[in-house]
PDB file of C-alpha atoms and ligand atoms in Angstrom:
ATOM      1  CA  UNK A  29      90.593 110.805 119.867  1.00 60.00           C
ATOM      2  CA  UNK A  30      91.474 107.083 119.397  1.00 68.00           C
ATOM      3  CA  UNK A  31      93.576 104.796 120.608  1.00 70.00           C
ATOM      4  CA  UNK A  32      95.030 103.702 117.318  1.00 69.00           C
ATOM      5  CA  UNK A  33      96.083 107.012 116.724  1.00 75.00           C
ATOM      6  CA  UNK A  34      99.992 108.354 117.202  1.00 77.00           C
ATOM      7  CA  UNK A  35      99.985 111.825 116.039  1.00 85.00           C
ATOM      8  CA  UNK A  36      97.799 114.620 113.938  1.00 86.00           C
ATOM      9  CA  UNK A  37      99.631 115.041 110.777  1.00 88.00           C
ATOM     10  CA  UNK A  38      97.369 117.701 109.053  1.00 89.00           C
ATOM     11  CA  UNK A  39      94.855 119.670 111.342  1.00 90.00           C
ATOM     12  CA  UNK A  40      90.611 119.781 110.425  1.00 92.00           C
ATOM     13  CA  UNK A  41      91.714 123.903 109.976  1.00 93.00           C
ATOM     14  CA  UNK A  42      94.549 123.513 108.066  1.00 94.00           C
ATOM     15  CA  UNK A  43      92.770 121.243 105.710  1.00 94.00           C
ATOM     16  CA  UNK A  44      89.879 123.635 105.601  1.00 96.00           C
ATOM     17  CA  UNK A  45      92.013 126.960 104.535  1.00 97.00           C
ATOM     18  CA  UNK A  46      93.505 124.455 102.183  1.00 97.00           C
ATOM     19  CA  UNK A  47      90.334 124.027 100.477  1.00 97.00           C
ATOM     20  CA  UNK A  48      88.864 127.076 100.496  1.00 98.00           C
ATOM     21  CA  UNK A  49      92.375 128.062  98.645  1.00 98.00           C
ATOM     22  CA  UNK A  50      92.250 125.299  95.974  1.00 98.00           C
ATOM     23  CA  UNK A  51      88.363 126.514  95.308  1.00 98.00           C
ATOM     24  CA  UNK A  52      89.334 129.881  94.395  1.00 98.00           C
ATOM     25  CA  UNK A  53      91.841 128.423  91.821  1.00 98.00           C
ATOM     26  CA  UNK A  54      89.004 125.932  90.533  1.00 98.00           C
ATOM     27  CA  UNK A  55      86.789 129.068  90.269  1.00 98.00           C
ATOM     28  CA  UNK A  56      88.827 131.108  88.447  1.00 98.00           C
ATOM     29  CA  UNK A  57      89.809 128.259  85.656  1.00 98.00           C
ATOM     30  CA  UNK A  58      86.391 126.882  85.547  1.00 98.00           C
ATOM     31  CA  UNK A  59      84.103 129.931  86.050  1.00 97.00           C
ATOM     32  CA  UNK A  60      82.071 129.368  82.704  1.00 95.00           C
ATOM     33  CA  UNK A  61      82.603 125.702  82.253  1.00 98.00           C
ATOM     34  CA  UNK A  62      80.556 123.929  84.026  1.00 98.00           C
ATOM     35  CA  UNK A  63      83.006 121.481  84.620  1.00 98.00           C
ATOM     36  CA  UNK A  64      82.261 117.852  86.244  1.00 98.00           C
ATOM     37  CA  UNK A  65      84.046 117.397  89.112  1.00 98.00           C
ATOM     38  CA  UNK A  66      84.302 112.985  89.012  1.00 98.00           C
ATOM     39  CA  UNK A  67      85.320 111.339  92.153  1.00 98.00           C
ATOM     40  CA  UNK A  68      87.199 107.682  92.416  1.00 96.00           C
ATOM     41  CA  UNK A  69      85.457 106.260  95.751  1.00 95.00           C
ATOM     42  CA  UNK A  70      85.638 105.494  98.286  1.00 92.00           C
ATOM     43  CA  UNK A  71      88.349 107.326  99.813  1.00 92.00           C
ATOM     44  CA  UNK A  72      87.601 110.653  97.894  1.00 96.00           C
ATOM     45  CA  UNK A  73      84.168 111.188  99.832  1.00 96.00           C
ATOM     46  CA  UNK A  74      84.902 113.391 102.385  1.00 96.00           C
ATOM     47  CA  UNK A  75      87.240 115.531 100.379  1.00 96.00           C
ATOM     48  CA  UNK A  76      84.161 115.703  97.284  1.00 97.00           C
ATOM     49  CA  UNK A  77      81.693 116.764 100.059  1.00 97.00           C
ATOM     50  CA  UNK A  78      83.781 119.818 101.506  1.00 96.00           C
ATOM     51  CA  UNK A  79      85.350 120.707  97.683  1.00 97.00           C
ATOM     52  CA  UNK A  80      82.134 120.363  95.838  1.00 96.00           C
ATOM     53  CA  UNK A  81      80.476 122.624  98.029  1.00 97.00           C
ATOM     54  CA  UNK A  82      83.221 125.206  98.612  1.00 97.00           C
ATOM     55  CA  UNK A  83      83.085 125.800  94.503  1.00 97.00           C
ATOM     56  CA  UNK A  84      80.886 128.026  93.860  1.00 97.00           C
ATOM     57  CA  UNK A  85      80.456 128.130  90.072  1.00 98.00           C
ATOM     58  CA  UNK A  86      78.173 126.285  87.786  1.00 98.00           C
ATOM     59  CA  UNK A  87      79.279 122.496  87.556  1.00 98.00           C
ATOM     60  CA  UNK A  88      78.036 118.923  88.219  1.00 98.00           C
ATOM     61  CA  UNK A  89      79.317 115.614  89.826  1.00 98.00           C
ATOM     62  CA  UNK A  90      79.660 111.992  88.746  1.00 98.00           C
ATOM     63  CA  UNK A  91      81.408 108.883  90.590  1.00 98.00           C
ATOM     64  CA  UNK A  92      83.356 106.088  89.278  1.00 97.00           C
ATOM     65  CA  UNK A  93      84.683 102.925  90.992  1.00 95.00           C
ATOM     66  CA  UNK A  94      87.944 101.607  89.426  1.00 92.00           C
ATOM     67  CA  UNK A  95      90.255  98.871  90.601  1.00 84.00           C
ATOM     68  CA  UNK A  96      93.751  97.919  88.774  1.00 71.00           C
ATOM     69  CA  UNK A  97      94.018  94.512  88.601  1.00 64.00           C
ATOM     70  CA  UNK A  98      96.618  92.856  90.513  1.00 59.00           C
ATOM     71  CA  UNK A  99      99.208  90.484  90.058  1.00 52.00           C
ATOM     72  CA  UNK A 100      99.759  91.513  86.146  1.00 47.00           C
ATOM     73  CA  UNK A 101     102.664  93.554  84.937  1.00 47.00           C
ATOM     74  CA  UNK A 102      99.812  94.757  82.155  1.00 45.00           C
ATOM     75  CA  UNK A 103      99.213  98.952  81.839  1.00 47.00           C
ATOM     76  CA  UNK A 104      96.370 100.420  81.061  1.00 52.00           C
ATOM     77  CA  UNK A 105      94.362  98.090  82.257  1.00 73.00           C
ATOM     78  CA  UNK A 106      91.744  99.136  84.973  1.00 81.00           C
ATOM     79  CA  UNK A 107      88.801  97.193  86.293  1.00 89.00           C
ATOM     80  CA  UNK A 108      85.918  99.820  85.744  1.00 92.00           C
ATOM     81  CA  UNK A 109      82.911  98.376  88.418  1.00 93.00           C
ATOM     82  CA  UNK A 110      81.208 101.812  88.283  1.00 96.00           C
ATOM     83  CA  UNK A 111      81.053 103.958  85.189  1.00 96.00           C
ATOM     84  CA  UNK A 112      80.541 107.420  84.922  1.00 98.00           C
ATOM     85  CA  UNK A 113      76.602 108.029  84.063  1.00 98.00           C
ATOM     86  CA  UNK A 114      77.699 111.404  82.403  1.00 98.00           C
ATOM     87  CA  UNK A 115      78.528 111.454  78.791  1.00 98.00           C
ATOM     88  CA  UNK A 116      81.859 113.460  79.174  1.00 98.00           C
ATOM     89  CA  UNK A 117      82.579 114.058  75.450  1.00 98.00           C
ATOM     90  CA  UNK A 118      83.409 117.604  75.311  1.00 98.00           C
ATOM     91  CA  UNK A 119      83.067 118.532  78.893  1.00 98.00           C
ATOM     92  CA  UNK A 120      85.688 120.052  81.356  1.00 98.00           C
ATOM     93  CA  UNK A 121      86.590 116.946  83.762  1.00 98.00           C
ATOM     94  CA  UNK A 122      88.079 117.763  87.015  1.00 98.00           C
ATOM     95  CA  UNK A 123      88.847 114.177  88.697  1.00 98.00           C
ATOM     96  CA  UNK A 124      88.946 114.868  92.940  1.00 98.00           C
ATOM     97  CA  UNK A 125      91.003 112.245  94.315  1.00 96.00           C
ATOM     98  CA  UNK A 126      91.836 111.882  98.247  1.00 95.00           C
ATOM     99  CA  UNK A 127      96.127 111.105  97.450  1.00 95.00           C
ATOM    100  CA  UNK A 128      97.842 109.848  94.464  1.00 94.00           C
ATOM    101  CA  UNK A 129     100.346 107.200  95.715  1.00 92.00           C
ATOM    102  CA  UNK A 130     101.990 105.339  92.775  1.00 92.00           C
ATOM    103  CA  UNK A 131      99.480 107.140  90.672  1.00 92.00           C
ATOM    104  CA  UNK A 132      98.789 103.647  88.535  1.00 90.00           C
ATOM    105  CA  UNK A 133      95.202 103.399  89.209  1.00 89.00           C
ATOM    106  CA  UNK A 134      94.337 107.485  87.900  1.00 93.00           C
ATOM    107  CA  UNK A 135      96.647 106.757  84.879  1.00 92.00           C
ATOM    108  CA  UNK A 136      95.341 103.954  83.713  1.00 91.00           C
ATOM    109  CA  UNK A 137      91.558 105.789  84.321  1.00 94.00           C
ATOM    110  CA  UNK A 138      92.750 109.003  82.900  1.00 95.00           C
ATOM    111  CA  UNK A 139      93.760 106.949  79.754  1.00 93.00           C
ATOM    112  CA  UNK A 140      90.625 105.623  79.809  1.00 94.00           C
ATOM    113  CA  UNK A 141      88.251 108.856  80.508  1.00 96.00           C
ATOM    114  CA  UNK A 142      90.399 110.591  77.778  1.00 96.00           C
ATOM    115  CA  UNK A 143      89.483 108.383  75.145  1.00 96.00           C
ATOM    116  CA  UNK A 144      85.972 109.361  75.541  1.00 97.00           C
ATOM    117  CA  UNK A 145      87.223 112.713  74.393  1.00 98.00           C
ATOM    118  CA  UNK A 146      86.612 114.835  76.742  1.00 98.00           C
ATOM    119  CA  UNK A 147      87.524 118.643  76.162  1.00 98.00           C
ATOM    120  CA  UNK A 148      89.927 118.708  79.034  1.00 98.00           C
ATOM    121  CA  UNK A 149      90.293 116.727  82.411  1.00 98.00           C
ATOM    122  CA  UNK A 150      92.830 117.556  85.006  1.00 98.00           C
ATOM    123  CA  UNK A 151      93.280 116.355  88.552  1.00 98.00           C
ATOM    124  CA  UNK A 152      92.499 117.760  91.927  1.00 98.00           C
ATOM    125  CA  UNK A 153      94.353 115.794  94.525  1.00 97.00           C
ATOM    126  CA  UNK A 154      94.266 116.667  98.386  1.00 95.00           C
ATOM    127  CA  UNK A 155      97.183 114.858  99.225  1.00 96.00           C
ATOM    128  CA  UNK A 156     100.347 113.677  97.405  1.00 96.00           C
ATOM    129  CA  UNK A 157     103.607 111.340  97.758  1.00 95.00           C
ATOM    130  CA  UNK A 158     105.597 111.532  95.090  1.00 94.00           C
ATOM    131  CA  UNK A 159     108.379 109.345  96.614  1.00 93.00           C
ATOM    132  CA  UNK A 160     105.947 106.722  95.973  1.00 90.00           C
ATOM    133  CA  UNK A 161     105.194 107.191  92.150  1.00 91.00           C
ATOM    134  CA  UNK A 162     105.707 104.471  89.767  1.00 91.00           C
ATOM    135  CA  UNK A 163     103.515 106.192  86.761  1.00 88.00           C
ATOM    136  CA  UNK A 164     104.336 108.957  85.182  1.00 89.00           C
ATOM    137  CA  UNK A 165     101.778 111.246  86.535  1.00 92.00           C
ATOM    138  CA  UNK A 166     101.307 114.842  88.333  1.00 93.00           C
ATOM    139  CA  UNK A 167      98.506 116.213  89.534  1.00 96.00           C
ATOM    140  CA  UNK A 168      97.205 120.092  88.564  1.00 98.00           C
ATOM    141  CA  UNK A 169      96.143 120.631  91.906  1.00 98.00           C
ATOM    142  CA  UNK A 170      97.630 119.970  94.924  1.00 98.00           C
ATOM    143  CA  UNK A 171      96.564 120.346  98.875  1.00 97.00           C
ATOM    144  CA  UNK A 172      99.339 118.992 100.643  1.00 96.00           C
ATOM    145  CA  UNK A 173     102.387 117.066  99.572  1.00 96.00           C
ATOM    146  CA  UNK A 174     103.454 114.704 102.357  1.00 94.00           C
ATOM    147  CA  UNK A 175     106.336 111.779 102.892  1.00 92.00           C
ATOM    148  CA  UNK A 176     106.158 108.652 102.018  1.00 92.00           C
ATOM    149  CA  UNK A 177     103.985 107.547 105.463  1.00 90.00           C
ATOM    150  CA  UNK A 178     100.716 106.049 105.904  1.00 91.00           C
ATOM    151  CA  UNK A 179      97.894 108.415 106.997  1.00 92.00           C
ATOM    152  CA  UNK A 180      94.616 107.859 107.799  1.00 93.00           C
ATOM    153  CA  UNK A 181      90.888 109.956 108.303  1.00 93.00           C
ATOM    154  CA  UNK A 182      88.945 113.148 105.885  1.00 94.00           C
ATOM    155  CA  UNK A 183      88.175 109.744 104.068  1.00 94.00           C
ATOM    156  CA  UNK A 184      90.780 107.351 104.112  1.00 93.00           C
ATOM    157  CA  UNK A 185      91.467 104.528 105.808  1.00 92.00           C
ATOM    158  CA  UNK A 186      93.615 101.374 107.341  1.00 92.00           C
ATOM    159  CA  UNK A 187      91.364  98.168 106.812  1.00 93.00           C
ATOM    160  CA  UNK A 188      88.149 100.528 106.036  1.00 93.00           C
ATOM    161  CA  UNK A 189      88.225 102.074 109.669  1.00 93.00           C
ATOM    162  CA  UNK A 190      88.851 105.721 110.482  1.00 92.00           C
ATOM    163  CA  UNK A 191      87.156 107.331 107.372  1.00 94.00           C
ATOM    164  CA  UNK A 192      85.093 109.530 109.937  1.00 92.00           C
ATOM    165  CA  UNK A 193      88.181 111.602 111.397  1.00 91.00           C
ATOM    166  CA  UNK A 194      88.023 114.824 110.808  1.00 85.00           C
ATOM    167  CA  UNK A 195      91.857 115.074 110.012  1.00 86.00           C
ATOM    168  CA  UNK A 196      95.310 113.051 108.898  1.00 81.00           C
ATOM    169  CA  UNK A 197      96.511 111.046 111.582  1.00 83.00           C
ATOM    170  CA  UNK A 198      98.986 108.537 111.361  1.00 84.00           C
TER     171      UNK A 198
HETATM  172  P1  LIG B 227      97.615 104.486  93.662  1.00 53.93           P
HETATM  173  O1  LIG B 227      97.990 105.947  93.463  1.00 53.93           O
HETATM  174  O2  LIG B 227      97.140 103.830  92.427  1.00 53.93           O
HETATM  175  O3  LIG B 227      98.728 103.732  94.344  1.00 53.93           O
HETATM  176  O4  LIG B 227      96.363 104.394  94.626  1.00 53.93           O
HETATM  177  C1  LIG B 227      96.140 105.334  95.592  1.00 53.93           C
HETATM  178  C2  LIG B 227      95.074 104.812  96.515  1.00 53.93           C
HETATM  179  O5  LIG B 227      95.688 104.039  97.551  1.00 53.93           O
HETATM  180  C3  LIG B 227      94.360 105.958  97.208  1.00 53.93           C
HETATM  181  O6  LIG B 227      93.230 106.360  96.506  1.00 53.93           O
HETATM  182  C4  LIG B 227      94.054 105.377  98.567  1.00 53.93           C
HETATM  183  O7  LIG B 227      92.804 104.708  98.537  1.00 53.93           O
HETATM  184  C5  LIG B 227      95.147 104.371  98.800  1.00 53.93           C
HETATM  185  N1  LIG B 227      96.213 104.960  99.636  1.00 53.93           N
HETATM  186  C6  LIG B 227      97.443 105.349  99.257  1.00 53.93           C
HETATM  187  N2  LIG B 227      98.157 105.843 100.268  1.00 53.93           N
HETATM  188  C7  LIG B 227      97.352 105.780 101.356  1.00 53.93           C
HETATM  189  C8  LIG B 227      97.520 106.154 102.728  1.00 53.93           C
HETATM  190  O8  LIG B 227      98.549 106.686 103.191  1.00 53.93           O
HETATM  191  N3  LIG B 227      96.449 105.919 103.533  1.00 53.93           N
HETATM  192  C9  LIG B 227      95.283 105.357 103.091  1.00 53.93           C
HETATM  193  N4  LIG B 227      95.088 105.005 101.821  1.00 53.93           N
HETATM  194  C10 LIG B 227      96.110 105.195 100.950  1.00 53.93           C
HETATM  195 MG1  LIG B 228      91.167 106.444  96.623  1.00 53.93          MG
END
């Protein structure tokens, strides 16, 4: 499909049934919450797209755009350079996130959204590498847990190219 590409790590069906399987689960917890389902961008898009749509249940969506800053040993400390437009107090948050790597990032904006107190947020994560983790943090949901490796496309990228693949690649 592209040069740049060595191997498929996760197929466009695998990924698919993966979904479908995490959207029954969401269903069943969230049937009569109307839950928001918040994604970090820009990496989460294509994963937001297929999820959003595959739960079928009352709920709404929202964006954010955080950043940690670099070069500081400081926690809890995110750069927030788009808010949330919903007012989350006493809603069910689900945050969708494309792959928690050292996880910093959704602490420090879980800290953040929680203060707003919400009535519950948990995290939907397609893909996760622990071996990389440097906050304490675990997702509720989970699509795939892969090795520490770099993977690109369903939204990701290597220096903002190959978000459009329809699948992990590495
Ligand atoms: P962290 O969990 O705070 O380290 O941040 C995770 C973010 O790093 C993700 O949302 C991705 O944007 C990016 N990221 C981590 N691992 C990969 C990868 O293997 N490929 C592409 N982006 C990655
Ligand atoms: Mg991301």
């Amino acid at each position: 499909m592209h040069d740049a590409i060595e191997r498929v790590l996760i197929s466009e069906e695998q990924i698919k049934a993966r979904i479908a399987q995490l959207a029954q689960e969401l269903e069943a917890e969230y049937a009569n919450k109307n839950p928001l389902f918040v994604g970090l961008l820009k990496g989460v898009v294509v994963f937001f797209a297929d999820m959003f749509r595959a739960v079928q249940i009352p709920c709404e969506l929202d964006f954010m755009v955080v950043s940690s800053y670099s070069g500081t040993n400081t926690t809890g400390v995110i750069n927030v350079r788009k808010d949330l437009d919903t007012d989350i107090k006493g809603r069910h948050v689900v945050i969708l996130e494309d792959i928690i790597d050292s996880g910093l990032t959704l602490s420090h904006t879980l800290e953040f959204l929680r203060s707003r107190e919400p009535a519950s947020i948990k995290i939907c994560t397609l893909l996760d590498k622990p071996a990389r983790r440097k906050a304490p943090l675990s997702a509720d949901y989970i699509g795939f847990t892969i090795p520490d490796e770099f993977v690109v496309g369903y939204g990701m990228d290597f220096n903002e190219q190959f978000r459009n693949l329809p699948l992990w690649a590495s």
